[in-house]
Short mmCIF file of C-alpha atoms in Angstrom, two decimals:
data_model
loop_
_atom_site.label_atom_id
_atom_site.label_comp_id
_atom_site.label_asym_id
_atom_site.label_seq_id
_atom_site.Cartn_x
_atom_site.Cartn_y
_atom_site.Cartn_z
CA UNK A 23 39.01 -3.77 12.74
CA UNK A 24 39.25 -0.91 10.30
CA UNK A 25 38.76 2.79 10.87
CA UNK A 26 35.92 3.20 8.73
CA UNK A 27 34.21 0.30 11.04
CA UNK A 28 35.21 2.21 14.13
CA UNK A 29 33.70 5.81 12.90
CA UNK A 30 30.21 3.76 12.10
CA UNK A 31 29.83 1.84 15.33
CA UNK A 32 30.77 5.37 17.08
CA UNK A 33 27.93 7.27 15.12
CA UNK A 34 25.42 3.82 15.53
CA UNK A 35 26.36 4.33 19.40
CA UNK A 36 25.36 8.06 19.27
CA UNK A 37 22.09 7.35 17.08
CA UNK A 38 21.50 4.87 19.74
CA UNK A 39 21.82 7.17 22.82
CA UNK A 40 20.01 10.07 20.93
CA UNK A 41 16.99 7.31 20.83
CA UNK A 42 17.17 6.70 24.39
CA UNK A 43 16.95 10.39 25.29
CA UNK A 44 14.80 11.45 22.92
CA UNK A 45 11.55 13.19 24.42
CA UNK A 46 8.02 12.43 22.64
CA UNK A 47 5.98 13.78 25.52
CA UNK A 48 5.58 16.69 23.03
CA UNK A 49 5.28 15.07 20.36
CA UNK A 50 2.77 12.78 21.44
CA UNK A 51 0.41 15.14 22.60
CA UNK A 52 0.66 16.81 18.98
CA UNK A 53 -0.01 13.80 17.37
CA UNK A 54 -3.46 13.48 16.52
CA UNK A 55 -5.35 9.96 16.72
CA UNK A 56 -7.47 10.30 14.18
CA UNK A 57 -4.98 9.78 11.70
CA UNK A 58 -3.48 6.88 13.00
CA UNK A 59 -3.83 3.53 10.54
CA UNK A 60 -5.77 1.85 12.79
CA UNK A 61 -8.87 4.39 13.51
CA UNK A 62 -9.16 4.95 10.31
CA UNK A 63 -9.29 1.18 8.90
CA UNK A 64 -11.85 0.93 11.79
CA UNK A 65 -14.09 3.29 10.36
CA UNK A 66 -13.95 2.42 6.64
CA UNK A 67 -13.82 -1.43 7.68
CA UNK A 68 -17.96 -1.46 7.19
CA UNK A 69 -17.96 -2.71 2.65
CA UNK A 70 -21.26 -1.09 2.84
CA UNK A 71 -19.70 2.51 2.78
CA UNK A 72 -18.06 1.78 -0.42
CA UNK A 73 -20.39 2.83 -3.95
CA UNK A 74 -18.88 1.61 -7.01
CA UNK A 75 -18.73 3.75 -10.39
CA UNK A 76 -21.41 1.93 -11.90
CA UNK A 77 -24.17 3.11 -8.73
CA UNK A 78 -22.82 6.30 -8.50
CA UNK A 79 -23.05 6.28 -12.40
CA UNK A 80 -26.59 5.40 -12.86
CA UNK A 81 -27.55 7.54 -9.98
CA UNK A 82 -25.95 10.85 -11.85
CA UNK A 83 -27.94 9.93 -15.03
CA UNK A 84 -30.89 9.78 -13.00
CA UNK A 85 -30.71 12.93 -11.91
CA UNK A 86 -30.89 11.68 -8.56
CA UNK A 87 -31.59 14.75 -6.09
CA UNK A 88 -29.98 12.75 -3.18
CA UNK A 89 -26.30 12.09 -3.92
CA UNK A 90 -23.58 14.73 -3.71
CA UNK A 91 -20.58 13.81 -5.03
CA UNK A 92 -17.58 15.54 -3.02
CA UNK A 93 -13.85 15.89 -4.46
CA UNK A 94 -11.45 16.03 -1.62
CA UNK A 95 -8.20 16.93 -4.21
CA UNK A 96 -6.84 20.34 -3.71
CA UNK A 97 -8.84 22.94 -6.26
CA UNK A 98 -5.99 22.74 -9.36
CA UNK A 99 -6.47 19.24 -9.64
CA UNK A 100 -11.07 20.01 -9.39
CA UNK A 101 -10.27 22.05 -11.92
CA UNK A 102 -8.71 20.66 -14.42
CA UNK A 103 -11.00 17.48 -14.06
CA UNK A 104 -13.83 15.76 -12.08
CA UNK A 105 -17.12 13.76 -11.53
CA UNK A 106 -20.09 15.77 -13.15
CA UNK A 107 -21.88 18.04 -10.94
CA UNK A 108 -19.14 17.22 -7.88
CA UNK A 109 -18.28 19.84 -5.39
CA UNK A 110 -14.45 20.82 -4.57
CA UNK A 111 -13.80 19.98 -0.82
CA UNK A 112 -10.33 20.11 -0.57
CA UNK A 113 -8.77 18.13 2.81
CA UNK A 114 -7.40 20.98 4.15
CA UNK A 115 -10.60 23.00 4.89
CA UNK A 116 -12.52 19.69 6.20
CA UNK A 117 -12.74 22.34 9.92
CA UNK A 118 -14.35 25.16 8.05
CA UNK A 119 -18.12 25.69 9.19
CA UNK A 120 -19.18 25.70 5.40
CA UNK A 121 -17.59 22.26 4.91
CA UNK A 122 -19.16 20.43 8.20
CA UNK A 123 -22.67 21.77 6.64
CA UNK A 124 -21.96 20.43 3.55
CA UNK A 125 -21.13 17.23 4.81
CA UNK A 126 -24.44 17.49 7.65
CA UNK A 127 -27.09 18.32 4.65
CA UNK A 128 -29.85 15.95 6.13
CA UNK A 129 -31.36 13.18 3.22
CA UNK A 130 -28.37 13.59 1.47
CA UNK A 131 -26.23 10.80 0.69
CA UNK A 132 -22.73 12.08 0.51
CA UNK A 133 -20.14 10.32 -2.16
CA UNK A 134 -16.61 11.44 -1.14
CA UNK A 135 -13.54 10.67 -3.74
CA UNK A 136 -9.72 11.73 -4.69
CA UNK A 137 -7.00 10.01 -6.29
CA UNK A 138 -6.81 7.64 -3.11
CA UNK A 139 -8.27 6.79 -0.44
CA UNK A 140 -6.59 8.36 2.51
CA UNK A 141 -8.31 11.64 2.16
CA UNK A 142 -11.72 9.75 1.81
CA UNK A 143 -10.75 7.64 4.80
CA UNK A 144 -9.83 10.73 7.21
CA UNK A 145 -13.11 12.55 5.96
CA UNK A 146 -15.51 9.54 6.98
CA UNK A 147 -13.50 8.68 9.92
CA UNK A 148 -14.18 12.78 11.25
CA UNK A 149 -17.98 12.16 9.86
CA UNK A 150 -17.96 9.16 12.40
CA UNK A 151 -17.18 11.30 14.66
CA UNK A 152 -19.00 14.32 14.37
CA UNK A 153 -22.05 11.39 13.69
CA UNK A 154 -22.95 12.72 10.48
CA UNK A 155 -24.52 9.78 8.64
CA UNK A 156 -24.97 8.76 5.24
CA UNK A 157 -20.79 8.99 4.03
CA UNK A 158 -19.71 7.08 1.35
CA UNK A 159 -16.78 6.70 -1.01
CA UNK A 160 -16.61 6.18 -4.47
CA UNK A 161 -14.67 2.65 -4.96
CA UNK A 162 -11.28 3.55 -6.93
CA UNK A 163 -11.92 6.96 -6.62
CA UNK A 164 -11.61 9.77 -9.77
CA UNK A 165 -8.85 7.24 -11.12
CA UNK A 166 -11.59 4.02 -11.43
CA UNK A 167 -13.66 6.71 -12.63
CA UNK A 168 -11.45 7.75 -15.37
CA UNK A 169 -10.76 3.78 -16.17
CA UNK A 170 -14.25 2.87 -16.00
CA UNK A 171 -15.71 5.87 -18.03
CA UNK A 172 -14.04 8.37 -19.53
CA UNK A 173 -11.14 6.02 -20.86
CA UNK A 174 -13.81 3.05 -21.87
CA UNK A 175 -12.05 -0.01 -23.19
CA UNK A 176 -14.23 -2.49 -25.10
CA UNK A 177 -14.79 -6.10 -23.48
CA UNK A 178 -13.31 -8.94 -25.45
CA UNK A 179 -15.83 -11.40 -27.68
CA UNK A 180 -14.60 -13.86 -24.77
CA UNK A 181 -15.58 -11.33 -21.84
CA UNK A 182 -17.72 -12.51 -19.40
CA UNK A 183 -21.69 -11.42 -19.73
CA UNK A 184 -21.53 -9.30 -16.72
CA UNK A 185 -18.75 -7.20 -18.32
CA UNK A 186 -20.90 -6.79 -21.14
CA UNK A 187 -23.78 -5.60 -19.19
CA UNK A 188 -21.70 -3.09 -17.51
CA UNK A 189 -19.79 -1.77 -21.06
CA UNK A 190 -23.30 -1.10 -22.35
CA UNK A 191 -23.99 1.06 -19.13
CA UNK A 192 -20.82 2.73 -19.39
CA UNK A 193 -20.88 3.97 -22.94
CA UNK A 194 -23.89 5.13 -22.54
CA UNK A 195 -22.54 7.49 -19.33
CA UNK A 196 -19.47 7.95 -21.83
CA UNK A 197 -21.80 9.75 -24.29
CA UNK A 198 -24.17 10.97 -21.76
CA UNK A 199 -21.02 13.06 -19.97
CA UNK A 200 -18.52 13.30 -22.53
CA UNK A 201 -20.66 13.01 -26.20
CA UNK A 202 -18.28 10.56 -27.37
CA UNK A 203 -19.75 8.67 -30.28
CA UNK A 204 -20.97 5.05 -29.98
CA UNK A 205 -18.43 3.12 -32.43
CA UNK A 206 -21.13 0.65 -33.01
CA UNK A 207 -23.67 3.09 -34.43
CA UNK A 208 -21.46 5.15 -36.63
CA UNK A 209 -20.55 1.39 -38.25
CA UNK A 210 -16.60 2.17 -37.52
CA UNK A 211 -17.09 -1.51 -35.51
CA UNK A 212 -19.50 -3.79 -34.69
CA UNK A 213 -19.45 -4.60 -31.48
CA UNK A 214 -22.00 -7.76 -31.47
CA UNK A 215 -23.05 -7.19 -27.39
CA UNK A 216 -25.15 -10.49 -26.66
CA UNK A 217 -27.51 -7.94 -24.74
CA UNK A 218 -28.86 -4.78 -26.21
CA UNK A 219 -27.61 -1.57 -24.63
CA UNK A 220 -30.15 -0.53 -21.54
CA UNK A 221 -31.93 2.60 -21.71
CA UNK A 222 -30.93 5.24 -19.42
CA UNK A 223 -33.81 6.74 -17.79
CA UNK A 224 -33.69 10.01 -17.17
CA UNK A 225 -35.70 12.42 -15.33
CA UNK A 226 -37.59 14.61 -17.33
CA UNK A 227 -36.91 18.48 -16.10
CA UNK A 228 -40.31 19.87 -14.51
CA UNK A 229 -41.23 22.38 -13.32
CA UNK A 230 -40.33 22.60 -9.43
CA UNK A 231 -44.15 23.33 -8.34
CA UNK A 232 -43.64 22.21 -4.65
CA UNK A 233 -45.09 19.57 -2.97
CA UNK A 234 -43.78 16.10 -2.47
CA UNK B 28 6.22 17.57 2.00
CA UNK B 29 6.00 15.09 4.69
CA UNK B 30 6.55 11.13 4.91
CA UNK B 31 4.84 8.01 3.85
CA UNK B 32 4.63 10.21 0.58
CA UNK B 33 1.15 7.99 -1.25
CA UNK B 34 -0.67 7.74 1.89
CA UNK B 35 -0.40 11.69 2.63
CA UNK B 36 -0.74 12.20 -0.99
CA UNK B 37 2.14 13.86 -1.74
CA UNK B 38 2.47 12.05 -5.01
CA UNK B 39 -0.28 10.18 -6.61
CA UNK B 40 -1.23 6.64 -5.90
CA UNK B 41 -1.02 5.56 -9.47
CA UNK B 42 2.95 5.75 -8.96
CA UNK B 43 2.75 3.04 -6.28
CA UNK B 44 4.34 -0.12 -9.38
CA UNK B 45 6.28 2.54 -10.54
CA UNK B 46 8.28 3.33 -7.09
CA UNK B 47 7.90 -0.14 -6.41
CA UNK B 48 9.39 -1.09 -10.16
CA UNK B 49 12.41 2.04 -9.40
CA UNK B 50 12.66 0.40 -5.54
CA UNK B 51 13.07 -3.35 -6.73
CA UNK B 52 15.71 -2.73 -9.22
CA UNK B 53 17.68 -0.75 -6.56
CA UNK B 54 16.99 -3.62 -4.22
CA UNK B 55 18.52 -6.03 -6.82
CA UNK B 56 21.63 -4.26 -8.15
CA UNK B 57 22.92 -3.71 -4.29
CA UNK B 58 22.01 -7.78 -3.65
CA UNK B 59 23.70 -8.03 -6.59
CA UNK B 60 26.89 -5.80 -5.87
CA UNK B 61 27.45 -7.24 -2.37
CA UNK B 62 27.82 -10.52 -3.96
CA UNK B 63 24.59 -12.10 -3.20
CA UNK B 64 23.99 -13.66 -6.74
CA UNK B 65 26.88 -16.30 -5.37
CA UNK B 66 25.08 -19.39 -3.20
CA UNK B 67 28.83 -19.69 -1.88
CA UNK B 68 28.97 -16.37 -0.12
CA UNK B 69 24.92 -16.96 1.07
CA UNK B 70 26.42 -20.46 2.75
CA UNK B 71 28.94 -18.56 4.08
CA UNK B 72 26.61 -17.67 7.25
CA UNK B 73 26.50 -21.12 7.99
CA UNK B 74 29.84 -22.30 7.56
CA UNK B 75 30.81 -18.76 9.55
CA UNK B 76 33.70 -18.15 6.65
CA UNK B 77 31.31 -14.74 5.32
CA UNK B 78 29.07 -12.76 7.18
CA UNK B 79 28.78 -9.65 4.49
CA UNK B 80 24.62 -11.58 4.24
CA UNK B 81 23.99 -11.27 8.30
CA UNK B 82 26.01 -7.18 7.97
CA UNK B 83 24.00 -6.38 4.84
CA UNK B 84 20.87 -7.28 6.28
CA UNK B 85 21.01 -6.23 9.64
CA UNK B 86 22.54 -2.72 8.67
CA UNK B 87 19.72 -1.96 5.96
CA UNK B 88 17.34 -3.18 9.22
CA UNK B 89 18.71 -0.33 11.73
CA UNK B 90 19.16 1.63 8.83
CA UNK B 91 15.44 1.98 8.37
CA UNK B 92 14.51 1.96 11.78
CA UNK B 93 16.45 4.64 13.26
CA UNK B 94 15.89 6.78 10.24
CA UNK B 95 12.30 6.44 10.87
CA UNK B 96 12.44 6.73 14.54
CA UNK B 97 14.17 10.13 13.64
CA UNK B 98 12.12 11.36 10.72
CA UNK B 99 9.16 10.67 13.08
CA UNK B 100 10.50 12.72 15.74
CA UNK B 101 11.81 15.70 13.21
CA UNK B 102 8.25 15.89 12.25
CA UNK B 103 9.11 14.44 8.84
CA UNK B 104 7.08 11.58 8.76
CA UNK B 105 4.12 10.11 10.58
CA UNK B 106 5.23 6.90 11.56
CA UNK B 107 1.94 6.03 12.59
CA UNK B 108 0.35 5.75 8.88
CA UNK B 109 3.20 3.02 8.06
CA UNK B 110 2.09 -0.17 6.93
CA UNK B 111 2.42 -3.13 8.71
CA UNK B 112 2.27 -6.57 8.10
CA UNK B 113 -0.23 -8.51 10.21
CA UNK B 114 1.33 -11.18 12.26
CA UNK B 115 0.27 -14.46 12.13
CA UNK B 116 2.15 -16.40 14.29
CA UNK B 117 2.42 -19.82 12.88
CA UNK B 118 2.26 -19.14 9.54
CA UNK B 119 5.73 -17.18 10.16
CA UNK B 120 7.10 -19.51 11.99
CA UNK B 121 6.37 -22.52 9.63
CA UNK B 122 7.00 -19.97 7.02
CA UNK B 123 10.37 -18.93 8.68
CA UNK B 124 11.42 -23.10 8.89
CA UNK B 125 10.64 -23.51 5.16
CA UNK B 126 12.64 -20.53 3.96
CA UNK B 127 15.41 -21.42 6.84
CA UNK B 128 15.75 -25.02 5.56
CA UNK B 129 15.44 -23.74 1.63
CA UNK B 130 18.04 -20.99 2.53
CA UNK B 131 20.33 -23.28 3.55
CA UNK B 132 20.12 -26.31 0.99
CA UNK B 133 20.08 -23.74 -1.89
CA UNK B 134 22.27 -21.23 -0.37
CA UNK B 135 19.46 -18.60 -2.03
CA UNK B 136 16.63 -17.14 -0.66
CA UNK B 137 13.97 -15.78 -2.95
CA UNK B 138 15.68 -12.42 -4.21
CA UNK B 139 18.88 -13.63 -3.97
CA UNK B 140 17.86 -16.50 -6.70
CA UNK B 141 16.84 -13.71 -8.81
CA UNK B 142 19.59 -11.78 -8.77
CA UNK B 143 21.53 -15.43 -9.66
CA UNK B 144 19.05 -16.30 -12.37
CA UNK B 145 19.56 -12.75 -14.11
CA UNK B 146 23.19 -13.05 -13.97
CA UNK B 147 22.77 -16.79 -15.63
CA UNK B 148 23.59 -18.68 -12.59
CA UNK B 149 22.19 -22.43 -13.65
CA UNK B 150 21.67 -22.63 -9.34
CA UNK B 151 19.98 -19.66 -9.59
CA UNK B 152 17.89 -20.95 -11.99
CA UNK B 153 16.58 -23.84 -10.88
CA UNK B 154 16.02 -21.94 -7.46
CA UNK B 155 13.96 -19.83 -9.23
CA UNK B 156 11.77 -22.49 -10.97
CA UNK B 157 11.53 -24.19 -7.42
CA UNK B 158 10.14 -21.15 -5.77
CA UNK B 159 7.55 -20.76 -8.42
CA UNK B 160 6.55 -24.76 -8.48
CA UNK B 161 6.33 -24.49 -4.44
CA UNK B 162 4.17 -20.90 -5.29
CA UNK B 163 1.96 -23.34 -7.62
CA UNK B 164 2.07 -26.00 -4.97
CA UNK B 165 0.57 -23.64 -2.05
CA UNK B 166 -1.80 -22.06 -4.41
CA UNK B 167 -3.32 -25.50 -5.29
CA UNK B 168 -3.47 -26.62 -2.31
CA UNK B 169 -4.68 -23.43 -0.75
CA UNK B 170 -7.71 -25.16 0.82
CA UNK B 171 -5.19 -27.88 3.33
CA UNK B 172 -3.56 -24.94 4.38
CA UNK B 173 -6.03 -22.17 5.15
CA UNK B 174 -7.02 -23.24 8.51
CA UNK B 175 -3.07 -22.46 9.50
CA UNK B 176 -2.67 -19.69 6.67
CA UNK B 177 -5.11 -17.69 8.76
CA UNK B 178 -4.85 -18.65 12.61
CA UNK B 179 -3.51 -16.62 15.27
CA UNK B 180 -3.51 -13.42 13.85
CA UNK B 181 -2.47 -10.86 15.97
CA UNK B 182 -2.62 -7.79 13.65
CA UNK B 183 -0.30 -5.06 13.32
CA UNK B 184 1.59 -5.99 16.57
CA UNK B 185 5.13 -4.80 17.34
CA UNK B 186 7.52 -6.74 19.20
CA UNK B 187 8.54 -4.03 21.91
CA UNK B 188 4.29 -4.19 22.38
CA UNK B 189 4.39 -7.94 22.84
CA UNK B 190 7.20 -7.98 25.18
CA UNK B 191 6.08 -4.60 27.02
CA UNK B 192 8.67 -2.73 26.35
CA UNK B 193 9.16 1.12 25.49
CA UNK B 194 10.09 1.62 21.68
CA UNK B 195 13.52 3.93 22.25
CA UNK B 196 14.56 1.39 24.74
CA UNK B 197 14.30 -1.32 22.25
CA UNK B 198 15.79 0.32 19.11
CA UNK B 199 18.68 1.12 21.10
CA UNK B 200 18.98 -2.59 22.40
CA UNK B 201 18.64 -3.60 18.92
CA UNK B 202 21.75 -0.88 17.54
CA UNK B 203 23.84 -2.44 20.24
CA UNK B 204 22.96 -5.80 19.54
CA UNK B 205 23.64 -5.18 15.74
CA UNK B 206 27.32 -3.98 16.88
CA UNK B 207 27.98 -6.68 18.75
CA UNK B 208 26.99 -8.88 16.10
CA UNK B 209 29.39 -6.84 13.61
CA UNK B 210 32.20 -7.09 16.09
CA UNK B 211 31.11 -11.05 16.96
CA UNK B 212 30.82 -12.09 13.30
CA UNK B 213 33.97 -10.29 12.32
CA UNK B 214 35.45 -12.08 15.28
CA UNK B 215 34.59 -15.52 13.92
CA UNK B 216 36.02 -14.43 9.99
CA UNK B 217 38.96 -14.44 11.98
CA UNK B 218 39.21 -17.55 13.16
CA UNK B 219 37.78 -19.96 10.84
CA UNK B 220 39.87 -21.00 7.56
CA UNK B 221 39.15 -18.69 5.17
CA UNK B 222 36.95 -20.32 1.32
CA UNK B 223 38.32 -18.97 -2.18
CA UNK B 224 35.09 -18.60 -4.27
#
């Protein structure tokens, strides 16, 4: 048996002893469960906490006074771009009092999103516990947002009529939040949608006189 | 920064194929550099004239292990945010008898074959094309299967878990197990006539 052999079962030996001794009392008592895998896949498990772009979508054009929409990135990344009308909550200051009243605003329904879904998860997992109710997250997140939306792709002729339905709802939030022009109405390309594009119907801004 | 890097979002998920993409090349050029793109060496297990397949593997396994054991304890990595596959029992065991028996009639197993088939291997090749006929195979005949596909599933279970054992105790049982294999197989190189490939 070579040297080089003998110097890497010696070291496997010591790796192997260092395992045996090693002490996670402390460590186990710093570790905290709700970030394991398994709590939080147990409280994201439920499909009905999920809201995809295009109800989120229609409920922003709406002017629905019930949804908040809640970015979890840090405040660069909020700031250089997000959902209309969304509120920076970065992860880190999920413990502040400010953020927990956020999060508790009664009749509210809360949308939570990032670039994935960990911070989402760990936020409605701590809502579960803290029994705050009515926590969602965005399906996909800012990035199915961005796919979905702000970088619209046309269906194909061949598309399915569903897909269609949902590219006339999406250039219209496309124009609605970003202006961009509809290709079909400037004549640059005719689109020839078997359906014509829904009207989006929009609240019209009263007065807030009280009442109901 | 701290460990698994996409869950903890230390780097966007959108770089998931791209790490993946980085991760499977590496994975092929060291198959490929430890000679794995040669069915002869592969069979070599078998006939117990080559072990390099059994030392490769069962280093990169300890490998991993003990530098996560480690990186969990150095507060480098949360272990606990790992994914796992969920077992299900007899789909990897009839899953472990068809890749045993195709291992050792083809002397490839899947990313082995690869490795052969970019190098030009004609074995490697046709390995290739059989693993995507029996991938057509399975798909088509998804709904025979499903019942056993799905049974028995016992999640995201660890062996120490299942046998009741503590976790340090085992990955040192494993280390030692993997040295005595290394010393065993070596052992056996020894003694059985030696194949020019």
């Amino acid at each position: 048996m070579g040297r080089n052999y003998i110097i890497l079962i010696i070291v496997a030996v010591a790796l192997a002893i260092g395992i045996l001794f090693m002490d996670k009392t402390g460590k186990s008592a710093e570790v905290d469960t709700t970030t394991t895998e398994a709590s939080i896949t147990d409280a994201v498990i439920d499909p009905s906490r999920f809201l995809t772009v295009d109800e989120v979508t229609k409920r922003i054009i709406q002017n629905d006074p019930g949804i908040i929409l809640i970015d979890l990135r840090p405040e660069d990344q909020y700031k250089s771009f997000s959902l209309p009308g969304a509120i920076n909550l970065p992860i880190d200051s999920l413990l502040a009092n400010s953020s927990q009243q956020l999060l508790d605003i009664p009749g509210m329904d809360k949308v939570l999103f990032s670039d994935s879904y960990t911070a989402p998860y760990k936020v409605l997992q701590f809502c579960e516990k803290q029994q705050i109710k009515s926590v969602f997250i965005l399906e996909g997140g800012i990035n199915e947002w961005r796919s979905q939306i702000v970088d619209l792709k046309e269906p194909t002729q061949s598309a399915p009529q569903e897909e269609i339905d949902n590219y006339s709802l999406r250039l219209g939030a496309n124009q609605y939040f970003y202006g961009k022009k509809d290709e079909a109405s400037t004549g640059k390309k005719d689109l020839k949608l078997n359906r014509p594009m829904p009207a989006i119907r929009t609240k019209t801004k009263a007065k807030a006189g009280g009442g109901c | 920064m701290i460990a698994p890097l996409i869950p903890l979002e230390q780097i966007p998920e959108t770089w998931n194929n791209v790490i993946a993409l980085l991760l499977g090349m590496g994975f092929g050029f060291t198959l490929e550099s430890s000679g794995f793109s040669s069915s002869r060496k592969i069979m070599g297990t078998f006939f117990g004239y080559d072990f390099v397949v059994l030392k490769v593997f069962f280093t990169a396994a300890i490998t991993a292990m003990t530098g996560i054991i480690y990186f969990d304890y150095m507060g480098w990595m949360d272990a606990s945010l790992l994914f796992i596959n969920p077992y299900y029992v007899y789909s990897a065991i009839l899953g472990g008898l068809i890749m045993g028996a195709g291992f050792s009639l083809g002397g490839f197993c899947p990313g082995t074959s690869f490795c052969g088939a970019a190098i030009g291997k004609i074995d490697g090749l046709l390995f290739t094309l059989g693993l995507f006929l029996g991938v057509f195979a399975f798909s088509e005949m998804y709904g025979l299967f499903e019942g056993i596909y799905n049974s028995y599933n016992l999640g995201d279970s660890k062996i120490y878990e299942l046998i009741g054992m503590k976790d340090s105790v085992f990955a040192a049982l494993l280390i030692f197990a993997a040295i005595a294999m290394f010393v065993g197989s070596s052992w056996v190189e020894k003694k059985v006539q030696k194949v020019n490939y």
